[in-house]
mmCIF file of C-alpha atoms in Angstrom:
data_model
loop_
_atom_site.group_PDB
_atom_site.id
_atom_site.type_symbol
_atom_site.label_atom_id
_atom_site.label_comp_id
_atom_site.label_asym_id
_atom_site.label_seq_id
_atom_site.Cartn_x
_atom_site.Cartn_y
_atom_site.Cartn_z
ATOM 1 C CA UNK A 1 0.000 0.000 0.000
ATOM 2 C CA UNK A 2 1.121 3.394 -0.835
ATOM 3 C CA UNK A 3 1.044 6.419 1.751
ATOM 4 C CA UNK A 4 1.462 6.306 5.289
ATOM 5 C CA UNK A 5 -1.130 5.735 7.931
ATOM 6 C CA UNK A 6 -2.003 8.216 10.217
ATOM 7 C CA UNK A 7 -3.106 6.628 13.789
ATOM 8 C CA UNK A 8 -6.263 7.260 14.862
ATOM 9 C CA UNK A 9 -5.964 5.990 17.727
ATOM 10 C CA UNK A 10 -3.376 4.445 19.254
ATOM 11 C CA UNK A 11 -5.138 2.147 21.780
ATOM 12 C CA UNK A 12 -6.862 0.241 18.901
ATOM 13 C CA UNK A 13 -4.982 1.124 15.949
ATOM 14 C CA UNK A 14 -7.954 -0.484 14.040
ATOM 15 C CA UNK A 15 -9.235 1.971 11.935
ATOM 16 C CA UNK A 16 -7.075 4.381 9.793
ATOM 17 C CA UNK A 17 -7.712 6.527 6.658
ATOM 18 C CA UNK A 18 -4.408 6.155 4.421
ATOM 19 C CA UNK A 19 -3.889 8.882 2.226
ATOM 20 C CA UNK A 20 -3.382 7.894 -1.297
ATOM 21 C CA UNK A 21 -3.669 10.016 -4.829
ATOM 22 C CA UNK A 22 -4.159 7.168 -6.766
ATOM 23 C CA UNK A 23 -6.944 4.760 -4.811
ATOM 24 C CA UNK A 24 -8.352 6.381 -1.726
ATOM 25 C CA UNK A 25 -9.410 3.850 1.008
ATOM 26 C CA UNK A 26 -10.029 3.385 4.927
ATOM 27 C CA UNK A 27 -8.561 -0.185 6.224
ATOM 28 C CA UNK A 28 -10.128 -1.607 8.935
ATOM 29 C CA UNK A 29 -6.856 -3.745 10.275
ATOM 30 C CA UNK A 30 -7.341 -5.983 13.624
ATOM 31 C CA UNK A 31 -9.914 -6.817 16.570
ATOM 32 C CA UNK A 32 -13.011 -4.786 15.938
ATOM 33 C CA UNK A 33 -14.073 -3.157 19.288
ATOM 34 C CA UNK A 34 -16.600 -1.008 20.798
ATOM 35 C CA UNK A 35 -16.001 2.530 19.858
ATOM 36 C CA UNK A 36 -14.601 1.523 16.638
ATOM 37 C CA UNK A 37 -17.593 2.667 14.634
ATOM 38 C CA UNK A 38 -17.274 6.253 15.669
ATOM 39 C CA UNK A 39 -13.363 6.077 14.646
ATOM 40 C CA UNK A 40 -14.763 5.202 11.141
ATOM 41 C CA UNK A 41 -16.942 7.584 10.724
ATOM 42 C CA UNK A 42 -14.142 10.222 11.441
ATOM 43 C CA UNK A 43 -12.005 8.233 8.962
ATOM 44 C CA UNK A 44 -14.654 8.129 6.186
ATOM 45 C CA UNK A 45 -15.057 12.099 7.154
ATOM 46 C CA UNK A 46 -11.207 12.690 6.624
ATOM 47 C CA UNK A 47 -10.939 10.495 3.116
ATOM 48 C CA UNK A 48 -13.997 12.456 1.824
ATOM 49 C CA UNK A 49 -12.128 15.430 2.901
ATOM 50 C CA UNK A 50 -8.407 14.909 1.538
ATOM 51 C CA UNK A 51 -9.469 13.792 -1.701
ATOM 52 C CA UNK A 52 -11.093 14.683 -4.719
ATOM 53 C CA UNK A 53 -11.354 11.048 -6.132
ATOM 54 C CA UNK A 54 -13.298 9.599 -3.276
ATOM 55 C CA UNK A 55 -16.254 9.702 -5.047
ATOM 56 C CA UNK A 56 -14.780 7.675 -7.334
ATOM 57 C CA UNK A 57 -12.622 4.860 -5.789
ATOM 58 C CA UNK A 58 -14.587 4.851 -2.154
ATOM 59 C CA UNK A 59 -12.887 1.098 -0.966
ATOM 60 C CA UNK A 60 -12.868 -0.078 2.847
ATOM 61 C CA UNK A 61 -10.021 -2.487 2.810
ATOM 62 C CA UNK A 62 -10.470 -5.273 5.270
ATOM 63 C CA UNK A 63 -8.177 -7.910 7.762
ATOM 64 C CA UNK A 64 -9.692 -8.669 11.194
ATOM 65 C CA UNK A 65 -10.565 -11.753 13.158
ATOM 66 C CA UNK A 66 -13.445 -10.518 13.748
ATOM 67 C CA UNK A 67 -14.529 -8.951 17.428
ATOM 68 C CA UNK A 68 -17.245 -6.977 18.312
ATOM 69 C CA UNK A 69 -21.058 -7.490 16.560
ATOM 70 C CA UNK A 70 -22.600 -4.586 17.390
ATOM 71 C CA UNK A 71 -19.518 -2.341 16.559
ATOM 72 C CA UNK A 72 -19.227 -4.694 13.279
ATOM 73 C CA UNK A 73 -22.781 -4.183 12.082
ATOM 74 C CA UNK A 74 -23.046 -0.552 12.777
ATOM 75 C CA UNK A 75 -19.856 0.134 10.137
ATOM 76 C CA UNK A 76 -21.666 -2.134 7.702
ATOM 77 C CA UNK A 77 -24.968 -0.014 8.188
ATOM 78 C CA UNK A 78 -22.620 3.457 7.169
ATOM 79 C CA UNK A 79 -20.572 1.521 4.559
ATOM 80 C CA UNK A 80 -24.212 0.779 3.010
ATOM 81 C CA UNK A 81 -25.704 4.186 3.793
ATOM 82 C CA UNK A 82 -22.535 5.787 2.188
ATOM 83 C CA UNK A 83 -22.490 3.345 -0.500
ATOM 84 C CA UNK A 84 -18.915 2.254 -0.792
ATOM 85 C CA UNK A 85 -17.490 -0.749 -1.769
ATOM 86 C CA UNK A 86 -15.508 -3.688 1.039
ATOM 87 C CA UNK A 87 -13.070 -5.689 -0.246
ATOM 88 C CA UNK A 88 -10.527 -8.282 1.238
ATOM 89 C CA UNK A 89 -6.731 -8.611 -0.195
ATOM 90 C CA UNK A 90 -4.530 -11.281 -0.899
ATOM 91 C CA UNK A 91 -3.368 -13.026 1.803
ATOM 92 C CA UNK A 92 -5.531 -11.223 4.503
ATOM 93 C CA UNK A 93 -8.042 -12.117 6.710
ATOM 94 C CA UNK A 94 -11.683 -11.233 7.075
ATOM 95 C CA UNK A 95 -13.415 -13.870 9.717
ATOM 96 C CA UNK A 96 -16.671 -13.584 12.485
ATOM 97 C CA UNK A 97 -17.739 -9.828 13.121
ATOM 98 C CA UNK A 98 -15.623 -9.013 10.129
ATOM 99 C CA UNK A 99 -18.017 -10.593 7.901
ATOM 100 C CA UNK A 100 -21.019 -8.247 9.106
ATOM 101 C CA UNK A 101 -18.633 -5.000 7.915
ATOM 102 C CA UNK A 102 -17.718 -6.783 4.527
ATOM 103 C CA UNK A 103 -21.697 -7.602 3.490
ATOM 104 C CA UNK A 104 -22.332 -3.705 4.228
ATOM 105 C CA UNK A 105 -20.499 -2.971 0.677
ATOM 106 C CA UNK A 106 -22.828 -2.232 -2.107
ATOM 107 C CA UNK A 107 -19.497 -4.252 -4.157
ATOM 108 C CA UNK A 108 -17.628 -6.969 -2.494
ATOM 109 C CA UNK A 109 -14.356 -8.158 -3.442
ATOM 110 C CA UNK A 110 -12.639 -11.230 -2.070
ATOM 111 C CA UNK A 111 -9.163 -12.038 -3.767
ATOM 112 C CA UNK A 112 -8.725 -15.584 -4.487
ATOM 113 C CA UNK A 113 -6.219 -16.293 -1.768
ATOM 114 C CA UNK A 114 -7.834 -14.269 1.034
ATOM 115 C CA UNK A 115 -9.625 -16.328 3.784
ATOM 116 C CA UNK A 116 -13.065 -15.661 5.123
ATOM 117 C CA UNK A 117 -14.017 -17.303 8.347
ATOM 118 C CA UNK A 118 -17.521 -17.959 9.404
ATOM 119 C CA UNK A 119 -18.973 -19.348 12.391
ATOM 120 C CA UNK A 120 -22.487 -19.961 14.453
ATOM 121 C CA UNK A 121 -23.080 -17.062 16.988
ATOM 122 C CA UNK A 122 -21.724 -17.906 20.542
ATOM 123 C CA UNK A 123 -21.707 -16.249 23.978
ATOM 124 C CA UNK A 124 -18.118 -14.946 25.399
ATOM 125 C CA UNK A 125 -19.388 -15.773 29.037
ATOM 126 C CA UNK A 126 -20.622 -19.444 27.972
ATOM 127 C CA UNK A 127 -20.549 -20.307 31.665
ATOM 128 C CA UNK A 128 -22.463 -17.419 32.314
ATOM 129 C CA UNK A 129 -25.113 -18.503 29.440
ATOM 130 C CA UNK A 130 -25.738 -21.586 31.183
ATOM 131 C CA UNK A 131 -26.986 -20.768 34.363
ATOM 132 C CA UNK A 132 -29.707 -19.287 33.636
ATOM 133 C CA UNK A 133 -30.990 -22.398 32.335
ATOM 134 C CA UNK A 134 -31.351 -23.605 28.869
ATOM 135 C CA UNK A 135 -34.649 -21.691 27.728
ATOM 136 C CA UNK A 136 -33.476 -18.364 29.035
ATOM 137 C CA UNK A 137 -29.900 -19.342 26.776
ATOM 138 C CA UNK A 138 -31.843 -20.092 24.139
ATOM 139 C CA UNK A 139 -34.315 -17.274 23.772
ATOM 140 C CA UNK A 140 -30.898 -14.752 23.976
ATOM 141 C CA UNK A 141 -29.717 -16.984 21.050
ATOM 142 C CA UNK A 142 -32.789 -17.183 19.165
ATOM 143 C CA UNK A 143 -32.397 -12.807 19.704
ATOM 144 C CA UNK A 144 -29.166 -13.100 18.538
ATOM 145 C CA UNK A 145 -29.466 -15.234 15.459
ATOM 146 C CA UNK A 146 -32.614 -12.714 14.483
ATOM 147 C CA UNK A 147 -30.027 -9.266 14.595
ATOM 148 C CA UNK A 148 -28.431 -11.322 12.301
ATOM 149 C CA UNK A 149 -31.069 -12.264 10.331
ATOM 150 C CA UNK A 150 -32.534 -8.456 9.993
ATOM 151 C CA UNK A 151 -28.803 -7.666 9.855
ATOM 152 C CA UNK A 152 -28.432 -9.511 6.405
ATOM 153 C CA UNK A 153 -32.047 -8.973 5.101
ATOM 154 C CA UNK A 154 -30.593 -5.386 4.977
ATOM 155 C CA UNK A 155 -27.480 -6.160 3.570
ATOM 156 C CA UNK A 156 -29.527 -8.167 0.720
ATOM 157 C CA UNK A 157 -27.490 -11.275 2.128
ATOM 158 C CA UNK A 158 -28.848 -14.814 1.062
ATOM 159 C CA UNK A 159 -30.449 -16.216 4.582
ATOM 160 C CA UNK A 160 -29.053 -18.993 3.991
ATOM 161 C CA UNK A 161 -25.119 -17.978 5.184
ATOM 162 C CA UNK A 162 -27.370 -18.111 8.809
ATOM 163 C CA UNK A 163 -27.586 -21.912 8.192
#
């Protein structure tokens, strides 16, 4: 990548707008975490700021493990609402929550030898989940399973990556 990334913040280091005259872009690099969705919006400010080709080449570059849902599918909702484009590079990583951000692009691109990583929904605190017996864990995972559900409904997402 051409350009040099400015920090936005250097506990997370997740979310940075890279200057770049030729393809401007935000990269979403690392754990997604709470908060992070307010550090893209400032990054998605700044790119439509510094350049005069956003318009044009608007690309959110993507490599995380995933992290946190809520954080993940609120970038997807303003990567949809600003209609720009996700995409995944060679030989990086887009897995769990990261999967939420990348269905948000109105165009998706996946190079051939990136990796996407899905999984069913789980609980951090299983041992929490668990004792409050197994109807009260499975109504918050029923909930959970139906943010998803609305989540890719919106994202015009086949229903069937829930299966």
């Amino acid at each position: 990548m051409r350009g040099n990334p400015d920090r936005l913040n250097e506990k997370t280091n997740s979310i940075r707008a890279i200057p770049d005259n030729w393809l401007p872009r935000i990269v979403i690099d690392g754990e997604i975490r709470a908060g992070d969705d307010i550090l893209f919006q400032n990054a998605l400010n700044k790119a439509k700021e510094d350049s005069a080709d956003w318009s044009t080449y608007r690309t959110v570059l993507l490599n995380s493990n995933g992290g946190d849902v809520a954080t993940a599918m609120k970038i997807g909702r303003t990567i949809r609402q600003s209609q720009l484009i996700t995409a995944v590079h060679e030989r990086n990583v887009c897995a769990s929550a990261c999967i939420l951000i990348l269905s948000g692009g109105v165009w998706r691109y996946i190079r051939d030898d990136a990796i996407l990583g899905l999984h069913r929904p789980y609980f951090k605190n299983q041992a929490q989940s668990g004792t409050r017996g197994f109807d009260k864990f499975q109504n918050a995972y029923d909930q959970v399973i139906e943010m998803h559900r609305i989540y890719f409904s919106e994202m015009r997402i086949d229903l069937r990556l829930l299966q």
